[in-house]
Amino acid sequence: MKNESLSARLDAVTAALDAHRQSQLLEGLDRSDDVMVEGFVSQVESIDLDEIATLIATTGPADSGDDRRIEPAHVVARDPEGEEDFRQAGEALIREGGVAAFTVAGGQGTRLGWNGPKGTYPATPITGKPLFRVFAEQLSAIDARYGTVTPWYLMTSPLNDADTRSFFLDNNWFGRDPDSILMFPQGVMPAIDDDGRMMLAAPGVLAVNPDGHGGSLRALQRSGALGHARSRGVRHLSYFQVDNPTVRTIDPVFLGLHVGHPDSSAEMSSKMVPKANAAEKVGVFCRIDGRTEVIEYSDLPADLAEATDADGRLRFNAGSIAIHVLGVDFIDRLTNGSTEAGLPFHRARKKVPYWNPATGESIAPTEPNATKFEMFVFDALHFAEAGLVQETDRVEEFAPIKNAEGTDSAVSSSGLQTERAARWLERAGVEIPRSSEGVVEGRIEIAAATALEARDLDGRSLPQMNAGEDLIL
Ligand code: UTP
C-alpha cells in the first residue's frame, strides 16, 4: 500500500474488527490494491460496530412479549364541510415556505423487480409518467398555486443514489429549480449470518442493506438536510414513499390539522384508511399506554385484529398508508444524540447473497440465510407528545406499486388512478362509462397542472368520455 494515511486507517479498522470478533471480513482483501482497500475501509468506518454488537447480542424480536394496554387510536374523521379553517392554516404554511416535501426512495424494491430506482418506474395509466415526475409535477402545480418554491428532500440509498441523480439530470429536474431539490443517501446496516458474523458480498465489500425508512430521520440529520431545511425557514416535512402515485405530496388540510388541531402536538401526524379486512397486511394505528403507535400487521394479536365493535366494524381498523408530516424540531430532537434511545431496529430473515472466503465462491441462497436490520419511520410516533391520525379515502390517496403483479401492482395502481380521476369528473358532472360491476370502461389520467384534487375541476368545461376511450386532462 503506497498511501500512508490509508494504511493507518486500515490498521484502525483491523483493530476495531478484531475487537468485535469480525475479522473474517478481512479475508480476500488485497492490501496492494488501494482502491479496494479505500472502499473497504470507508465502508467499515461508516458502520457503528458497537451498535451492531448490541443488536447481535440481543436475540429475538425487540417487540415480542407485549403486555401493554393496546386500544384503537383516536382518529380525526373525514369532514369536508368542517375542514376549511385547517385548509387555510395549511395554505398559509405553504405560502410562507414553512413546509418541504420529503420522499423516501432508498428501498431496494425487490418485490417489484424493476431494474433501476423505483421512482423511475412508469406509473400513470396512459402516459406512463415515472413516479418521480408525478411528484415533481404536483410540486410545480402547488408552487404555481401558492407562489412559492417548495423544497424537495429526497432520500436515496448508497445503492441507488447515482442512478437517481442521473435520472433527474437526464430529465432536466422535471422543470424544477435544481437548487430546490436536495438528495442524500441513507445509512446501511450489515447483514448478519446465523453465527452473528457480518458477511462479504465480494472480497473487500460488505453485504449491507439500507437501514429502513426509519433511517430517514438520522440520515436527514447526518446529511445536513435538516439544517438546510431549518436555514430556509422550513418547519415541517411532508413525508411520503416513492411508490404511491396518488399521494398528495403537500396537502393543505393535513398540514393545517398537523399545526392547528387540538389532538396534535405538531410533531408527527399520520394518515390512515379503514382496513379492507381483518387480514389486510398493513400496520395499524393504536393507542398504547396513552401514545399513538403503529403495530405491524404481523405483531397485532389475532384477537385484536379480528375484534369488532357493536356495529360489526373492525375495532382496530386504522390502516397506516405511510403518509406523515414531521416537525423539523421533532426530527432534530430524535436525532441530535440527546434522546436516550433512537428508533428500534426490526429484524427480518432474508436471502442475502454472499461471497464465501473458504471456497472463493459467490452464493445466491435459495432460503433465508441471514438477518437484516431496519428501522421503521412510524416508530417515531412513540416519541411524539401527541400523534394526530387523520382518516382519508383509499381511492383518493393510496395506490401503491409494490409487486410485479396482483395486489399493489402497477395494474392495480393504474386502476385506482383511473377510478379516482373518474370520481373527480363525476363530481364535476361528467358521465363516466362504467361496466355492470362499476368498473370504468377506459383509462383516465389527470395531470397535476389540471387538478390536484376533485374540487379543482369545479366550474370547468370538461370533455365527455366514451366507453373504451383514453381520456387525458
Ligand atoms: P418498502 O417497505 O415497500 O420496501 O418501502 P422496498 O425496499 O421499497 O421494497 P421491497 O420490500 O424490497 O419489495 C416503503 C418505502 O420506504 C422506502 C422505499 O423506497 C419506499 O418508498 N425505503 C424502504 C427506504 O427509503 N429505505 C429503506 O431502507 C426501505
mmCIF file of N, CA, C and O and ligand atoms in Angstrom, residues 103-113 118 155-157 160 186-187 209-216 239-243 322 350 374-375 402-403, ligand 1:
data_model
loop_
_atom_site.group_PDB
_atom_site.id
_atom_site.type_symbol
_atom_site.label_atom_id
_atom_site.label_comp_id
_atom_site.label_asym_id
_atom_site.label_seq_id
_atom_site.Cartn_x
_atom_site.Cartn_y
_atom_site.Cartn_z
ATOM 1 N N THR A 103 -39.388 12.740 0.251
ATOM 2 C CA THR A 103 -39.656 11.411 -0.320
ATOM 3 C C THR A 103 -38.594 10.428 0.139
ATOM 4 O O THR A 103 -37.399 10.721 0.032
ATOM 5 N N VAL A 104 -39.037 9.265 0.626
ATOM 6 C CA VAL A 104 -38.065 8.204 0.925
ATOM 7 C C VAL A 104 -38.024 7.251 -0.264
ATOM 8 O O VAL A 104 -39.024 6.648 -0.642
ATOM 9 N N ALA A 105 -36.859 7.181 -0.870
ATOM 10 C CA ALA A 105 -36.709 6.391 -2.096
ATOM 11 C C ALA A 105 -35.440 5.540 -2.029
ATOM 12 O O ALA A 105 -34.761 5.340 -3.031
ATOM 13 N N GLY A 106 -35.141 5.071 -0.825
ATOM 14 C CA GLY A 106 -33.908 4.296 -0.658
ATOM 15 C C GLY A 106 -34.133 2.799 -0.648
ATOM 16 O O GLY A 106 -33.186 2.020 -0.523
ATOM 17 N N GLY A 107 -35.383 2.368 -0.784
ATOM 18 C CA GLY A 107 -35.678 0.932 -0.705
ATOM 19 C C GLY A 107 -35.106 0.170 -1.893
ATOM 20 O O GLY A 107 -34.708 0.773 -2.901
ATOM 21 N N GLN A 108 -35.071 -1.142 -1.760
ATOM 22 C CA GLN A 108 -34.466 -1.957 -2.818
ATOM 23 C C GLN A 108 -35.484 -2.428 -3.853
ATOM 24 O O GLN A 108 -35.116 -2.906 -4.911
ATOM 25 N N GLY A 109 -36.769 -2.292 -3.515
ATOM 26 C CA GLY A 109 -37.815 -2.627 -4.476
ATOM 27 C C GLY A 109 -37.712 -4.048 -5.007
ATOM 28 O O GLY A 109 -38.014 -4.305 -6.173
ATOM 29 N N THR A 110 -37.334 -4.969 -4.136
ATOM 30 C CA THR A 110 -37.111 -6.348 -4.610
ATOM 31 C C THR A 110 -38.391 -6.992 -5.141
ATOM 32 O O THR A 110 -38.355 -7.730 -6.121
ATOM 33 N N ARG A 111 -39.525 -6.666 -4.509
ATOM 34 C CA ARG A 111 -40.781 -7.317 -4.950
ATOM 35 C C ARG A 111 -41.175 -6.875 -6.344
ATOM 36 O O ARG A 111 -41.698 -7.648 -7.133
ATOM 37 N N LEU A 112 -40.926 -5.616 -6.659
ATOM 38 C CA LEU A 112 -41.310 -5.111 -7.985
ATOM 39 C C LEU A 112 -40.380 -5.659 -9.061
ATOM 40 O O LEU A 112 -40.808 -5.934 -10.194
ATOM 41 N N GLY A 113 -39.104 -5.827 -8.700
ATOM 42 C CA GLY A 113 -38.155 -6.380 -9.657
ATOM 43 C C GLY A 113 -37.883 -5.465 -10.832
ATOM 44 O O GLY A 113 -37.623 -5.909 -11.944
ATOM 45 N N LYS A 118 -36.917 2.810 -7.899
ATOM 46 C CA LYS A 118 -38.366 2.669 -8.076
ATOM 47 C C LYS A 118 -39.011 3.943 -8.605
ATOM 48 O O LYS A 118 -39.991 3.899 -9.345
ATOM 49 N N MET A 155 -34.580 11.105 -0.139
ATOM 50 C CA MET A 155 -33.594 10.161 0.391
ATOM 51 C C MET A 155 -33.401 8.997 -0.573
ATOM 52 O O MET A 155 -34.356 8.326 -0.959
ATOM 53 N N THR A 156 -32.153 8.793 -0.957
ATOM 54 C CA THR A 156 -31.779 7.643 -1.785
ATOM 55 C C THR A 156 -31.060 6.648 -0.875
ATOM 56 O O THR A 156 -31.062 6.816 0.339
ATOM 57 N N SER A 157 -30.426 5.642 -1.463
ATOM 58 C CA SER A 157 -29.532 4.781 -0.675
ATOM 59 C C SER A 157 -28.190 4.756 -1.410
ATOM 60 O O SER A 157 -28.121 5.119 -2.589
ATOM 61 N N ASN A 160 -28.612 3.201 -4.824
ATOM 62 C CA ASN A 160 -29.323 3.776 -5.990
ATOM 63 C C ASN A 160 -29.119 5.288 -6.142
ATOM 64 O O ASN A 160 -29.746 5.913 -6.985
ATOM 65 N N GLN A 186 -29.237 7.350 2.436
ATOM 66 C CA GLN A 186 -29.465 6.881 3.792
ATOM 67 C C GLN A 186 -28.308 5.987 4.227
ATOM 68 O O GLN A 186 -27.429 5.647 3.427
ATOM 69 N N GLY A 187 -28.344 5.594 5.490
ATOM 70 C CA GLY A 187 -27.321 4.693 6.005
ATOM 71 C C GLY A 187 -27.621 3.246 5.633
ATOM 72 O O GLY A 187 -28.698 2.927 5.128
ATOM 73 N N ASN A 209 -27.526 -3.643 3.656
ATOM 74 C CA ASN A 209 -28.836 -3.232 3.123
ATOM 75 C C ASN A 209 -29.170 -1.864 3.696
ATOM 76 O O ASN A 209 -28.677 -1.496 4.766
ATOM 77 N N PRO A 210 -29.999 -1.084 2.982
ATOM 78 C CA PRO A 210 -30.412 0.214 3.532
ATOM 79 C C PRO A 210 -31.066 0.010 4.903
ATOM 80 O O PRO A 210 -31.700 -1.025 5.139
ATOM 81 N N ASP A 211 -30.915 1.005 5.793
ATOM 82 C CA ASP A 211 -31.337 0.780 7.188
ATOM 83 C C ASP A 211 -32.827 1.056 7.444
ATOM 84 O O ASP A 211 -33.224 1.293 8.575
ATOM 85 N N GLY A 212 -33.640 1.010 6.388
ATOM 86 C CA GLY A 212 -35.092 1.124 6.558
ATOM 87 C C GLY A 212 -35.569 2.559 6.404
ATOM 88 O O GLY A 212 -34.773 3.502 6.482
ATOM 89 N N HIS A 213 -36.904 2.733 6.172
ATOM 90 C CA HIS A 213 -37.371 4.121 6.013
ATOM 91 C C HIS A 213 -37.206 4.918 7.291
ATOM 92 O O HIS A 213 -37.096 6.140 7.268
ATOM 93 N N GLY A 214 -37.151 4.199 8.430
ATOM 94 C CA GLY A 214 -36.883 4.905 9.695
ATOM 95 C C GLY A 214 -35.488 5.500 9.733
ATOM 96 O O GLY A 214 -35.222 6.424 10.507
ATOM 97 N N GLY A 215 -34.592 4.962 8.896
ATOM 98 C CA GLY A 215 -33.240 5.527 8.809
ATOM 99 C C GLY A 215 -33.263 6.929 8.231
ATOM 100 O O GLY A 215 -32.265 7.651 8.285
ATOM 101 N N SER A 216 -34.414 7.314 7.676
ATOM 102 C CA SER A 216 -34.502 8.638 7.042
ATOM 103 C C SER A 216 -34.291 9.752 8.063
ATOM 104 O O SER A 216 -33.774 10.811 7.720
ATOM 105 N N TYR A 239 -43.934 13.907 4.519
ATOM 106 C CA TYR A 239 -43.226 12.641 4.255
ATOM 107 C C TYR A 239 -44.100 11.694 3.436
ATOM 108 O O TYR A 239 -45.253 11.449 3.787
ATOM 109 N N PHE A 240 -43.539 11.156 2.345
ATOM 110 C CA PHE A 240 -44.268 10.114 1.613
ATOM 111 C C PHE A 240 -43.290 9.148 0.961
ATOM 112 O O PHE A 240 -42.110 9.453 0.792
ATOM 113 N N GLN A 241 -43.800 8.003 0.597
ATOM 114 C CA GLN A 241 -42.984 6.953 -0.013
ATOM 115 C C GLN A 241 -42.970 7.113 -1.522
ATOM 116 O O GLN A 241 -43.917 7.640 -2.101
ATOM 117 N N VAL A 242 -41.938 6.577 -2.124
ATOM 118 C CA VAL A 242 -41.769 6.755 -3.559
ATOM 119 C C VAL A 242 -42.771 5.931 -4.370
ATOM 120 O O VAL A 242 -42.968 6.181 -5.558
ATOM 121 N N ASP A 243 -43.458 5.000 -3.728
ATOM 122 C CA ASP A 243 -44.234 4.035 -4.521
ATOM 123 C C ASP A 243 -45.725 4.357 -4.646
ATOM 124 O O ASP A 243 -46.492 3.559 -5.157
ATOM 125 N N ALA A 322 -48.514 5.160 5.352
ATOM 126 C CA ALA A 322 -47.148 5.697 5.260
ATOM 127 C C ALA A 322 -47.105 7.129 4.742
ATOM 128 O O ALA A 322 -46.259 7.483 3.928
ATOM 129 N N LYS A 350 -33.771 -12.959 5.725
ATOM 130 C CA LYS A 350 -33.808 -12.747 4.261
ATOM 131 C C LYS A 350 -32.752 -13.600 3.584
ATOM 132 O O LYS A 350 -31.807 -14.072 4.217
ATOM 133 N N GLU A 374 -33.671 -3.193 10.097
ATOM 134 C CA GLU A 374 -34.259 -1.972 9.524
ATOM 135 C C GLU A 374 -34.999 -1.186 10.601
ATOM 136 O O GLU A 374 -35.603 -1.773 11.502
ATOM 137 N N MET A 375 -34.992 0.140 10.443
ATOM 138 C CA MET A 375 -35.839 0.982 11.298
ATOM 139 C C MET A 375 -37.083 1.382 10.511
ATOM 140 O O MET A 375 -37.030 1.505 9.280
ATOM 141 N N LYS A 402 -46.023 -1.967 -5.454
ATOM 142 C CA LYS A 402 -45.015 -2.720 -4.695
ATOM 143 C C LYS A 402 -44.659 -4.038 -5.386
ATOM 144 O O LYS A 402 -43.516 -4.479 -5.320
ATOM 145 N N ASN A 403 -45.665 -4.661 -5.994
ATOM 146 C CA ASN A 403 -45.467 -6.012 -6.530
ATOM 147 C C ASN A 403 -45.506 -6.006 -8.061
ATOM 148 O O ASN A 403 -46.114 -5.126 -8.671
HETATM 149 P P1 UTP B 1 -40.973 -0.998 1.217
HETATM 150 O O1 UTP B 1 -41.203 -1.456 2.604
HETATM 151 O O2 UTP B 1 -42.045 -1.220 0.231
HETATM 152 O O3 UTP B 1 -39.605 -1.647 0.734
HETATM 153 O O4 UTP B 1 -40.586 0.519 1.272
HETATM 154 P P2 UTP B 1 -38.850 -1.583 -0.651
HETATM 155 O O5 UTP B 1 -37.404 -1.791 -0.309
HETATM 156 O O6 UTP B 1 -39.170 -0.374 -1.471
HETATM 157 O O7 UTP B 1 -39.399 -2.830 -1.465
HETATM 158 P P3 UTP B 1 -39.195 -4.400 -1.229
HETATM 159 O O8 UTP B 1 -39.721 -4.698 0.133
HETATM 160 O O9 UTP B 1 -37.723 -4.677 -1.375
HETATM 161 O O10 UTP B 1 -40.004 -5.002 -2.317
HETATM 162 C C1 UTP B 1 -41.541 1.502 1.502
HETATM 163 C C2 UTP B 1 -40.917 2.852 1.193
HETATM 164 O O11 UTP B 1 -39.806 3.086 2.040
HETATM 165 C C3 UTP B 1 -38.644 3.335 1.275
HETATM 166 C C4 UTP B 1 -38.914 2.722 -0.076
HETATM 167 O O12 UTP B 1 -38.108 3.328 -1.073
HETATM 168 C C5 UTP B 1 -40.389 3.001 -0.235
HETATM 169 O O13 UTP B 1 -40.588 4.346 -0.625
HETATM 170 N N1 UTP B 1 -37.499 2.712 1.940
HETATM 171 C C6 UTP B 1 -37.572 1.437 2.385
HETATM 172 C C7 UTP B 1 -36.355 3.455 2.079
HETATM 173 O O14 UTP B 1 -36.285 4.632 1.655
HETATM 174 N N2 UTP B 1 -35.294 2.873 2.684
HETATM 175 C C8 UTP B 1 -35.314 1.609 3.147
HETATM 176 O O15 UTP B 1 -34.292 1.151 3.707
HETATM 177 C C9 UTP B 1 -36.500 0.867 2.993
#
